[in-house]
CSV table of C-alpha atoms in Angstrom, one decimal:
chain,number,residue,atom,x,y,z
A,1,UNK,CA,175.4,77.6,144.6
A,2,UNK,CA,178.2,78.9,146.5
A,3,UNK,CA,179.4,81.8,148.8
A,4,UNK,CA,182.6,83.6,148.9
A,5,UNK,CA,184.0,86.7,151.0
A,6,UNK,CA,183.6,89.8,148.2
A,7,UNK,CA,185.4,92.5,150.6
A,8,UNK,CA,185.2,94.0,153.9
A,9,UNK,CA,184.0,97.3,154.8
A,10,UNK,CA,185.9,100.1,156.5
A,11,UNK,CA,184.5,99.3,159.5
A,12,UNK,CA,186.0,95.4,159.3
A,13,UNK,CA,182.3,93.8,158.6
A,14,UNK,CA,182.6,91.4,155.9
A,15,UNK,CA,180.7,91.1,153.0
A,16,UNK,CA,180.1,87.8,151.0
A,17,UNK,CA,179.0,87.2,147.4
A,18,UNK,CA,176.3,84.1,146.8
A,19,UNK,CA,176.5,82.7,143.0
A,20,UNK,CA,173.3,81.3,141.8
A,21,UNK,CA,173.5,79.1,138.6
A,22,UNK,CA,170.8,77.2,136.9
A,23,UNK,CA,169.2,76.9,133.7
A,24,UNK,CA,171.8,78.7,131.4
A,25,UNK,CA,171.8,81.8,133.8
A,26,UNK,CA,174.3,83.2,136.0
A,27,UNK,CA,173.4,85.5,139.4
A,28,UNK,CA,175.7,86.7,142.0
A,29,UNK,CA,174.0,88.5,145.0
A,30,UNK,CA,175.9,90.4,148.0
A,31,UNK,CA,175.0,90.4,151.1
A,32,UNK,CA,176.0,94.2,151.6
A,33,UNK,CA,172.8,96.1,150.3
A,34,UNK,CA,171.0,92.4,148.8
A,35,UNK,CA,172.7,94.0,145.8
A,36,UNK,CA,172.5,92.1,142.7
A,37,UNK,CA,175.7,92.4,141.5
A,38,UNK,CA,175.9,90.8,138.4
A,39,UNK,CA,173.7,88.6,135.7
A,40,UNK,CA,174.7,86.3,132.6
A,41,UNK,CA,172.5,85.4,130.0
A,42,UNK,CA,172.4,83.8,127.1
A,43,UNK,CA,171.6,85.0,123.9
A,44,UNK,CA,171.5,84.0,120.3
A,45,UNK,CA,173.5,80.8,119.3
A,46,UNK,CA,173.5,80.4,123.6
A,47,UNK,CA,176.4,83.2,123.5
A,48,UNK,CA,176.3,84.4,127.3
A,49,UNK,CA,176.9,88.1,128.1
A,50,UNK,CA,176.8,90.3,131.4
A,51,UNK,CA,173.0,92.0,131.6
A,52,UNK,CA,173.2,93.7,134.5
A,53,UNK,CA,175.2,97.3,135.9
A,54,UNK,CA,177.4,96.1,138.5
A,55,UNK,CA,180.7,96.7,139.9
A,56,UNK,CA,183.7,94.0,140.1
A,57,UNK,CA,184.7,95.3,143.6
A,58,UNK,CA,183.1,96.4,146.5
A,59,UNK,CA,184.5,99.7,146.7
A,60,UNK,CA,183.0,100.7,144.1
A,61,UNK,CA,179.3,100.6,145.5
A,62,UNK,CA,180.3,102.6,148.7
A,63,UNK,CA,182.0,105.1,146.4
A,64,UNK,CA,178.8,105.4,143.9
A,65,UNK,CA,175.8,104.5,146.2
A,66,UNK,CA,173.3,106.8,144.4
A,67,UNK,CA,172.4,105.0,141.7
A,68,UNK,CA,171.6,102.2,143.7
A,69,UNK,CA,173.3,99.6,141.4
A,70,UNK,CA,171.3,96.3,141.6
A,71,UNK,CA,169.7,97.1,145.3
A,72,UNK,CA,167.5,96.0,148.0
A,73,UNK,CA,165.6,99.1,148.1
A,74,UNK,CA,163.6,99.9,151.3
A,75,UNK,CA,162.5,100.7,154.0
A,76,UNK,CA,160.4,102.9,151.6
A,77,UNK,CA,161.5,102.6,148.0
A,78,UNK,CA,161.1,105.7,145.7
A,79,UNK,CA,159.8,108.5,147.4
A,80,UNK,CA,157.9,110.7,149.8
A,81,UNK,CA,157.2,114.3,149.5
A,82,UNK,CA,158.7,116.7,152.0
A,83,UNK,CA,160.5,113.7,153.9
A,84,UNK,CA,157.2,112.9,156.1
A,85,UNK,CA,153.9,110.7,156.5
A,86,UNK,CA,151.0,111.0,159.2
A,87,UNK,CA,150.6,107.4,159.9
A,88,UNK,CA,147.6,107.1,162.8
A,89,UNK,CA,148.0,110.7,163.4
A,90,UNK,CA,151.2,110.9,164.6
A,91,UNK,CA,153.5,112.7,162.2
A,92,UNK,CA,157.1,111.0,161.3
A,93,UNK,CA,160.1,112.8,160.0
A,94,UNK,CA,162.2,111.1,157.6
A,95,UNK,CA,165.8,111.9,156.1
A,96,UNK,CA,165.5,114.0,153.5
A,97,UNK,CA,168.3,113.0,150.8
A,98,UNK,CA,166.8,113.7,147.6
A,99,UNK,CA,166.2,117.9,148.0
A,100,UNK,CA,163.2,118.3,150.1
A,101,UNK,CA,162.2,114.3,149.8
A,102,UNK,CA,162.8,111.1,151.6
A,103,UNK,CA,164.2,108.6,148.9
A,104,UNK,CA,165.0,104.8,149.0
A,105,UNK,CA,164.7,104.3,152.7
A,106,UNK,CA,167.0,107.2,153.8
A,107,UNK,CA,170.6,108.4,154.3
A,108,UNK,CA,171.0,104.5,155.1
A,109,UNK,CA,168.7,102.6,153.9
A,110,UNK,CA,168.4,98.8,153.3
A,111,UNK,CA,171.1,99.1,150.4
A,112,UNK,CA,173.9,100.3,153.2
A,113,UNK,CA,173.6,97.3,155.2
A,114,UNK,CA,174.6,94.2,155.7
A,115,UNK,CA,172.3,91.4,155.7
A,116,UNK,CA,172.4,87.7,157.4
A,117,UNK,CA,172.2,85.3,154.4
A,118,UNK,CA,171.3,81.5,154.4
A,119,UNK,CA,170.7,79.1,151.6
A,120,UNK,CA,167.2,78.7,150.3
A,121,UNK,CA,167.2,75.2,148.9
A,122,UNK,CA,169.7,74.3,146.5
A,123,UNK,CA,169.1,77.2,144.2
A,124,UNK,CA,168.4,80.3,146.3
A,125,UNK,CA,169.8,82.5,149.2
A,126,UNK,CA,167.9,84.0,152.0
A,127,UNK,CA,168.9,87.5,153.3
A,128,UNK,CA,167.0,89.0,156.2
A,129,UNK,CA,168.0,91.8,159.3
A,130,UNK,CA,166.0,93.4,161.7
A,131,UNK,CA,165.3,97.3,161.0
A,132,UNK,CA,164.8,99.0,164.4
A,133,UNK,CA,162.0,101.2,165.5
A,134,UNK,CA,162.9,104.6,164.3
A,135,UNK,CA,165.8,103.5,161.7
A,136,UNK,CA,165.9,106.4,159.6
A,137,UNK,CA,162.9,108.0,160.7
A,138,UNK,CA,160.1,104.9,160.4
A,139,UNK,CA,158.3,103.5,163.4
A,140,UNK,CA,158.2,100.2,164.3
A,141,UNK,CA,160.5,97.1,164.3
A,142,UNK,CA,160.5,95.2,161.1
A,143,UNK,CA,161.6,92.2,160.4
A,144,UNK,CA,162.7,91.9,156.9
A,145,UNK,CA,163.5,88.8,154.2
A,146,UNK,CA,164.3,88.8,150.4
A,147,UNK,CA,164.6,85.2,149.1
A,148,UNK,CA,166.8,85.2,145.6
A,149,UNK,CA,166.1,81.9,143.4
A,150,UNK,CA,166.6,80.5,140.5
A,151,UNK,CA,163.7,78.2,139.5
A,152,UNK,CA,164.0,75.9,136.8
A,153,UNK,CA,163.4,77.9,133.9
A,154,UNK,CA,166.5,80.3,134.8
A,155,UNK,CA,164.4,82.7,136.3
A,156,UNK,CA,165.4,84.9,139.2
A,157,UNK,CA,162.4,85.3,141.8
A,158,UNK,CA,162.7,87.7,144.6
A,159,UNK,CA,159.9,87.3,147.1
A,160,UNK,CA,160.0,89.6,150.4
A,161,UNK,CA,158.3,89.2,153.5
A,162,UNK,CA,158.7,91.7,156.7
A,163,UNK,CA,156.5,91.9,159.6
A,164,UNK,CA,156.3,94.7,162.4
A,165,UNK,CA,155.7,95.2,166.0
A,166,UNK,CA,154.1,98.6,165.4
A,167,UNK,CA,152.3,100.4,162.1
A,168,UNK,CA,154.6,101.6,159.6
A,169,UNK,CA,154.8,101.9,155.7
A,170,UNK,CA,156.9,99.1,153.6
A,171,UNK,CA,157.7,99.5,150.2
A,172,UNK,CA,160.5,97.1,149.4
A,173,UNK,CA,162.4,96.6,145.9
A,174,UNK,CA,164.9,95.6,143.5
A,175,UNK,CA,167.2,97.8,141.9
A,176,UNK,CA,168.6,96.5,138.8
A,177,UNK,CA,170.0,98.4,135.9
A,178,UNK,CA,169.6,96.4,132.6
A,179,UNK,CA,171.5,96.4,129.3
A,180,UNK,CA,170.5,92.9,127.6
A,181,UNK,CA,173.1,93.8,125.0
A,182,UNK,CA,176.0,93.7,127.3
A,183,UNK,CA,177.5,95.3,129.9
A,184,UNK,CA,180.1,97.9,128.2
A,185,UNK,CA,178.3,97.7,124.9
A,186,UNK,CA,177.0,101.2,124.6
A,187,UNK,CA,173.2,102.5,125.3
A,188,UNK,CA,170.2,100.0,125.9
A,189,UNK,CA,167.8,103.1,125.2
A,190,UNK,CA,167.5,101.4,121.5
A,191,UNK,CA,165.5,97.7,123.7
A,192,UNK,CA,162.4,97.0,122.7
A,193,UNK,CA,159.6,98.3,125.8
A,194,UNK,CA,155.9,97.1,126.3
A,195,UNK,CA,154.7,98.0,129.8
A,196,UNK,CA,151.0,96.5,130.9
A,197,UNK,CA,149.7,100.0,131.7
A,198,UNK,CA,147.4,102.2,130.2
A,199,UNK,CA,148.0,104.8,133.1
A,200,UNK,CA,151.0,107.0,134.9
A,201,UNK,CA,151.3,108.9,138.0
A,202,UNK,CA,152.3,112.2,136.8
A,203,UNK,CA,155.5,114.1,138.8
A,204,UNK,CA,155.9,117.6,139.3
A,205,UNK,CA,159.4,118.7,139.1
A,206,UNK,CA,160.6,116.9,142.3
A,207,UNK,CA,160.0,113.8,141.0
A,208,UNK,CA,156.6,113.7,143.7
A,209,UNK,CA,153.2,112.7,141.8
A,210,UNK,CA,150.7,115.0,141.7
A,211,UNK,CA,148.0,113.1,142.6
A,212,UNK,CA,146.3,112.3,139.7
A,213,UNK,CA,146.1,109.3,137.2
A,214,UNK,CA,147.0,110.2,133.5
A,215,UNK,CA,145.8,108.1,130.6
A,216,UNK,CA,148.9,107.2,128.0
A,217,UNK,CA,146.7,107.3,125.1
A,218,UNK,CA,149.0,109.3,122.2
A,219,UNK,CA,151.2,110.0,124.8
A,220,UNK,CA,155.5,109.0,125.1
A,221,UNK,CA,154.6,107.2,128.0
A,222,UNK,CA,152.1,104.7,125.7
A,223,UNK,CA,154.2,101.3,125.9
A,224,UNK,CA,151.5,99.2,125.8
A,225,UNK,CA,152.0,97.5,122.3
A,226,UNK,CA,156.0,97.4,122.6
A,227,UNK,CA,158.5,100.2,121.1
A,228,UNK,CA,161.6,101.8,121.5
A,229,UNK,CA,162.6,102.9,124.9
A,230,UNK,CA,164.2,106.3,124.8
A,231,UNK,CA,165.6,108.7,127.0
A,232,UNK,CA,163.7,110.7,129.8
A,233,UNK,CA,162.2,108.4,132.0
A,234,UNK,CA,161.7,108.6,135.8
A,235,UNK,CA,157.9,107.6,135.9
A,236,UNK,CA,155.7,105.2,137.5
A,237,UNK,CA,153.2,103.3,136.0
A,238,UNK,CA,150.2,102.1,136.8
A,239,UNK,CA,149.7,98.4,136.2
A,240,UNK,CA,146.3,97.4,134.6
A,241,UNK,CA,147.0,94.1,136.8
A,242,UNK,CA,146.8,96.2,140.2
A,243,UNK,CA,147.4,94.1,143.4
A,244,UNK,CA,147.8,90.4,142.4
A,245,UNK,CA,148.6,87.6,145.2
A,246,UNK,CA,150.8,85.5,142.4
A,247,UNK,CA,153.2,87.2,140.1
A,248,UNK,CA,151.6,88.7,136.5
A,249,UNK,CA,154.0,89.4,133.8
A,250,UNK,CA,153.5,93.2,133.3
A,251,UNK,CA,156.7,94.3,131.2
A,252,UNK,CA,159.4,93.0,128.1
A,253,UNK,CA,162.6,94.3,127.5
A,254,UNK,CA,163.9,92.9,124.6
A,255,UNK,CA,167.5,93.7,122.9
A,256,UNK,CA,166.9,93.1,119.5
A,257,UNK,CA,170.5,92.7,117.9
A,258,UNK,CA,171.3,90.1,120.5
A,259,UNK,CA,167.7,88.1,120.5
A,260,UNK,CA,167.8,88.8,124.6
A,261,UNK,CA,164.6,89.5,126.1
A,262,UNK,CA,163.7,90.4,129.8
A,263,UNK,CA,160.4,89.3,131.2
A,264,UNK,CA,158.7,91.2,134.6
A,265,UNK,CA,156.0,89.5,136.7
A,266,UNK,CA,155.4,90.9,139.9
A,267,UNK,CA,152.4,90.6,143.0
A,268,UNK,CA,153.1,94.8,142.8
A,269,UNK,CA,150.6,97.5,141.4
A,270,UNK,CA,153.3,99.7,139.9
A,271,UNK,CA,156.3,99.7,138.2
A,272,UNK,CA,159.0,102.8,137.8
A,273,UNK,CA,160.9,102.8,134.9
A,274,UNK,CA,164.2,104.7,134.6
A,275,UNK,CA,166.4,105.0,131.9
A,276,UNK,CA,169.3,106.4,134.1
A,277,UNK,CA,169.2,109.9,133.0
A,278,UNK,CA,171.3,111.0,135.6
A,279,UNK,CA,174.3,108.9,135.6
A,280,UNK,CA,177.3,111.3,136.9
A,281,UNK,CA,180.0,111.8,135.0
A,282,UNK,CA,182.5,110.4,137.1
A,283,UNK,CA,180.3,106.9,137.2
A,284,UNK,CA,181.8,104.2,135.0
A,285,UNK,CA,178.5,104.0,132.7
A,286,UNK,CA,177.0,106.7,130.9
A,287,UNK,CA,172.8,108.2,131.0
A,288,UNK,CA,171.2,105.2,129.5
A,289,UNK,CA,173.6,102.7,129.6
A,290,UNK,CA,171.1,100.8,131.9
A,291,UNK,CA,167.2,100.5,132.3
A,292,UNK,CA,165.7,100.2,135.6
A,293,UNK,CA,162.3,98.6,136.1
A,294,UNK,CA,161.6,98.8,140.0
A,295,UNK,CA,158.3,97.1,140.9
A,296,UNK,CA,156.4,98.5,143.7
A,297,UNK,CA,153.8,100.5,145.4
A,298,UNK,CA,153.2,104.1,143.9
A,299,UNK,CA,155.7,106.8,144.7
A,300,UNK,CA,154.2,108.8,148.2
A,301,UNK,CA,151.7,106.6,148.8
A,302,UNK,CA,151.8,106.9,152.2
A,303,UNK,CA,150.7,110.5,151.3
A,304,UNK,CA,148.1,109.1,149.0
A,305,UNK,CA,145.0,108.1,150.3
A,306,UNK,CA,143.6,106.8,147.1
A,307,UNK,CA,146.6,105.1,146.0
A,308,UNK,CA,147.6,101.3,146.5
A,309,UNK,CA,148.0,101.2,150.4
A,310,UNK,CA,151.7,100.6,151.8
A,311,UNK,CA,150.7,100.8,155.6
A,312,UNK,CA,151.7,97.2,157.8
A,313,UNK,CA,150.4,96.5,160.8
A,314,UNK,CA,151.8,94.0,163.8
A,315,UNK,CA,149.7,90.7,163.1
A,316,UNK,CA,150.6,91.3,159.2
A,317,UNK,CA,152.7,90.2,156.5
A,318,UNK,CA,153.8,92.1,154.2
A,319,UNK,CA,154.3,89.5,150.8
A,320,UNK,CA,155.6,90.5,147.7
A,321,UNK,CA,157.3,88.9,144.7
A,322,UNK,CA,158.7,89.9,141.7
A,323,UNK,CA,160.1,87.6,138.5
A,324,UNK,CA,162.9,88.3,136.2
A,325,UNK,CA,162.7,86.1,133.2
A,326,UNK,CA,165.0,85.6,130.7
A,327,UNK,CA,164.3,84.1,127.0
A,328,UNK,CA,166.0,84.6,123.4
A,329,UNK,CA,164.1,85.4,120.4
């Protein structure tokens, strides 16, 4: 494990890069945004290849922040219709950066910042910073963690904690495009999919759920017993796992040409997965040349009465982990 200085923003803070290595796998994390900026793994015959969307200098996240390349997502990840949430019944007014909606925390969300970093052991790095009362529009002070590690296997765990001096909504995740092919070789919409869930949330056309829980039976949305991935995804799924307190594997990615495969376990009852539609044209990656699976609570939950809760209150914890595991077939 070791630390380096990756750049300096405009405004002279510095930002440092931590390199986790350890069991064949390669992961460098910044401290500007927790990004995950890059990931090597091996594939067939133990060839190792980039696996994750990333940029080789820091300018290029603060010129192309929307995607959210490899991020620390929060305070609220995904999003919340109409940029507002009656918490207690008060009513809070959020940024609104996605058309009517609140998105990923906010103008500045957790992803623009940077973060105090420590080691975690001898294979991990601790990140944590203290989101005021009122940042971007959500009460209460929070103090926030994300441990990266390496265990022994290779895989990367990221286990969050944040607690608060007044009730607010957490929703906290990882942002990771990936292409277990290569970054540069093409589209990853032809890996291999199985998602453990035998529901969505349906969106209208804002990206905001309706409301409702829709089977996948006979659907596109049916990844259940593995298949191609394909474009036109933006959804979240609802895990047949729900709320765990240990990590359950709920998803595979697998690409098939190089033998790379991609294993999620997470505490988290849903998972979004995007297959980067949207990529701008000025963006060095084209639509699909990444796939996103963002663990997390449901998409305007705190909207959502009968969805998984999000709301932390002081005395709390709010404890969640997600695994990234990495195999060759």
């Amino acid at each position: 494990m070791r630390s380096e200085l990756f750049g300096t923003l405009p405004d002279g803070s510095p930002v440092h890069r931590w390199t986790l290595e350890r069991g064949g796998v390669r992961v460098c994390v910044l401290t500007y945004g927790g990004i995950v900026q890059s990931v090597e793994a091996p594939g067939r015959q133990g060839r190792t290849a980039p696996v994750a969307l990333g940029f080789e200098e820091l300018d290029g996240y603060l010129r192309h922040p929307g995607p959210y390349f490899g991020a620390l997502v929060g305070r609220y990840a995904n999003r919340i219709a109409g940029g507002s949430f009656v918490l207690d019944g008060r009513t809070y007014h959020l940024a609104r950066n996605n058309g009517p909606n609140a998105l990923h925390g906010g103008e500045r969300g957790f992803d623009k910042h940077v973060w105090d970093a420590e080691p975690a052991g001898a294979h991990g790095v601790r990140l944590s910073r203290v989101s005021p009362d009122g940042e971007e529009g959500y009460p209460g002070r929070l103090a926030v963690s994300a441990t990266y590690t390496l265990d022994g296997a290779g895989a990367l765990r990221i286990a969050y904690e944040a607690t608060t001096d007044a009730p607010t909504v957490v929703n906290l995740t990882n942002h990771t495009y990936w292409n277990l092919a290569g970054v540069g070789t093409g589209s990853a919409l032809g890996h291999e999919l199985r998602i453990a869930a035998s529901r969505i949330t349906p969106v209208d056309g804002d990206g905001i759920p309706t409301g409702v829980y829709e089977d996948v039976a006979g659907t596109r949305f049916d990844f259940r017993a593995g298949r191609g991935a394909g474009p036109g995804y933006d959804h979240n799924y609802v895990l047949d796992k729900g709320v765990t307190a240990e990590p359950v594997e709920v998803a595979e990615l697998c690409d098939p040409v190089s033998g790379r495969v991609l294993t999620v376990a997470t505490t988290e009852p849903g998972l979004q997965l995007y297959t980067a539609d949207h990529f701008a044209a000025e963006l060095p990656f084209a639509p699909g040349d990444g796939i996103a699976l963002e663990t997390q609570r449901f998409p305007d939950s705190p909207r959502r009465t009968h969805f998984p809760a999000a709301v932390l209150r002081p005395g709390e914890v709010y404890a969640s982990e997600t695994v990234y595991g990495f195999a060759v077939r």
